[in-house]
Amino acid sequence: MRPLILMAAMIGTAASAQACPTQADLDRGIRFGVDGDSTEVFTRGEGPGIVTSIFTNGAGERTQSLLAQGVYLLEARSLEEGDAWRSAYAFEINADEMPLPVPGGQASFTVIFSGDGSFSQERQVFRFGPATQTQIGACRYGMIPVEVEYGSDEGLTDVLHYLPDLGLSLFVESRYDGGVDTYDYNSVEAVE
């Protein structure tokens, strides 16, 4: 009887491990639950080194982001009719040539920003923290924290959690003069 219990436990462990998405699931999509009533779905983008994210808030409003290497914001835009806004960021190098986060490393770029019909230039600095792990729902992933500083707004720092096993980053915090906004990613699943 004992071998049957052990085998059942091993099958249950394998099933729960298989339930955690991998980078291969980017082809169909990886869905995260955010703050209890929002979702964010990541998919492989249309071009080398591009990951697409669609964030849907609790009211059903959607925003799409394009991320180079799953980290660097190239474009953000509303998918809502009547609320057509778009911001774009042009980096010095191609998306698939941008550096992946390395624990303790750093990357900085001069970026051209366009939005609302105007252009500006800023320096963006990405600081990669020590490798650690994070728990999202029942899934555990390796994680590298990323702090992003913007030369055009010295009071603003964004914090991302880069998940190397998935090839994407989660926007978890925004610090600014007078406050902090945080986002809790509490579940993850492959899109069927």
PDB file of N, CA and C in Angstrom, residues 21 101 105 107 121 151 160 190:
ATOM      1  N   PRO A  21       3.435  27.514 -15.857  1.00  0.00           N
ATOM      2  CA  PRO A  21       3.856  27.852 -17.224  1.00  0.00           C
ATOM      3  C   PRO A  21       5.371  27.921 -17.364  1.00  0.00           C
ATOM      4  N   PRO A 101      18.778  40.781 -18.244  1.00  0.00           N
ATOM      5  CA  PRO A 101      19.227  41.097 -16.884  1.00  0.00           C
ATOM      6  C   PRO A 101      20.190  40.046 -16.350  1.00  0.00           C
ATOM      7  N   GLY A 105      24.149  43.401 -12.344  1.00  0.00           N
ATOM      8  CA  GLY A 105      24.544  44.172 -13.515  1.00  0.00           C
ATOM      9  C   GLY A 105      23.760  45.460 -13.671  1.00  0.00           C
ATOM     10  N   ALA A 107      22.354  48.288 -17.083  1.00  0.00           N
ATOM     11  CA  ALA A 107      22.303  48.704 -18.481  1.00  0.00           C
ATOM     12  C   ALA A 107      21.723  50.111 -18.517  1.00  0.00           C
ATOM     13  N   GLN A 121      14.021  63.310 -25.296  1.00  0.00           N
ATOM     14  CA  GLN A 121      15.094  62.345 -25.084  1.00  0.00           C
ATOM     15  C   GLN A 121      15.341  62.226 -23.597  1.00  0.00           C
ATOM     16  N   GLY A 151      15.885  59.591 -16.505  1.00  0.00           N
ATOM     17  CA  GLY A 151      16.578  60.876 -16.412  1.00  0.00           C
ATOM     18  C   GLY A 151      15.654  62.064 -16.495  1.00  0.00           C
ATOM     19  N   LEU A 160      10.666  46.221 -11.477  1.00  0.00           N
ATOM     20  CA  LEU A 160      10.193  45.062 -12.222  1.00  0.00           C
ATOM     21  C   LEU A 160      10.745  43.804 -11.573  1.00  0.00           C
ATOM     22  N   ALA A 190      -1.059  29.003 -17.855  1.00  0.00           N
ATOM     23  CA  ALA A 190      -0.914  29.035 -19.297  1.00  0.00           C
ATOM     24  C   ALA A 190      -2.293  29.242 -19.916  1.00  0.00           C
TER      25      ALA A 190
END
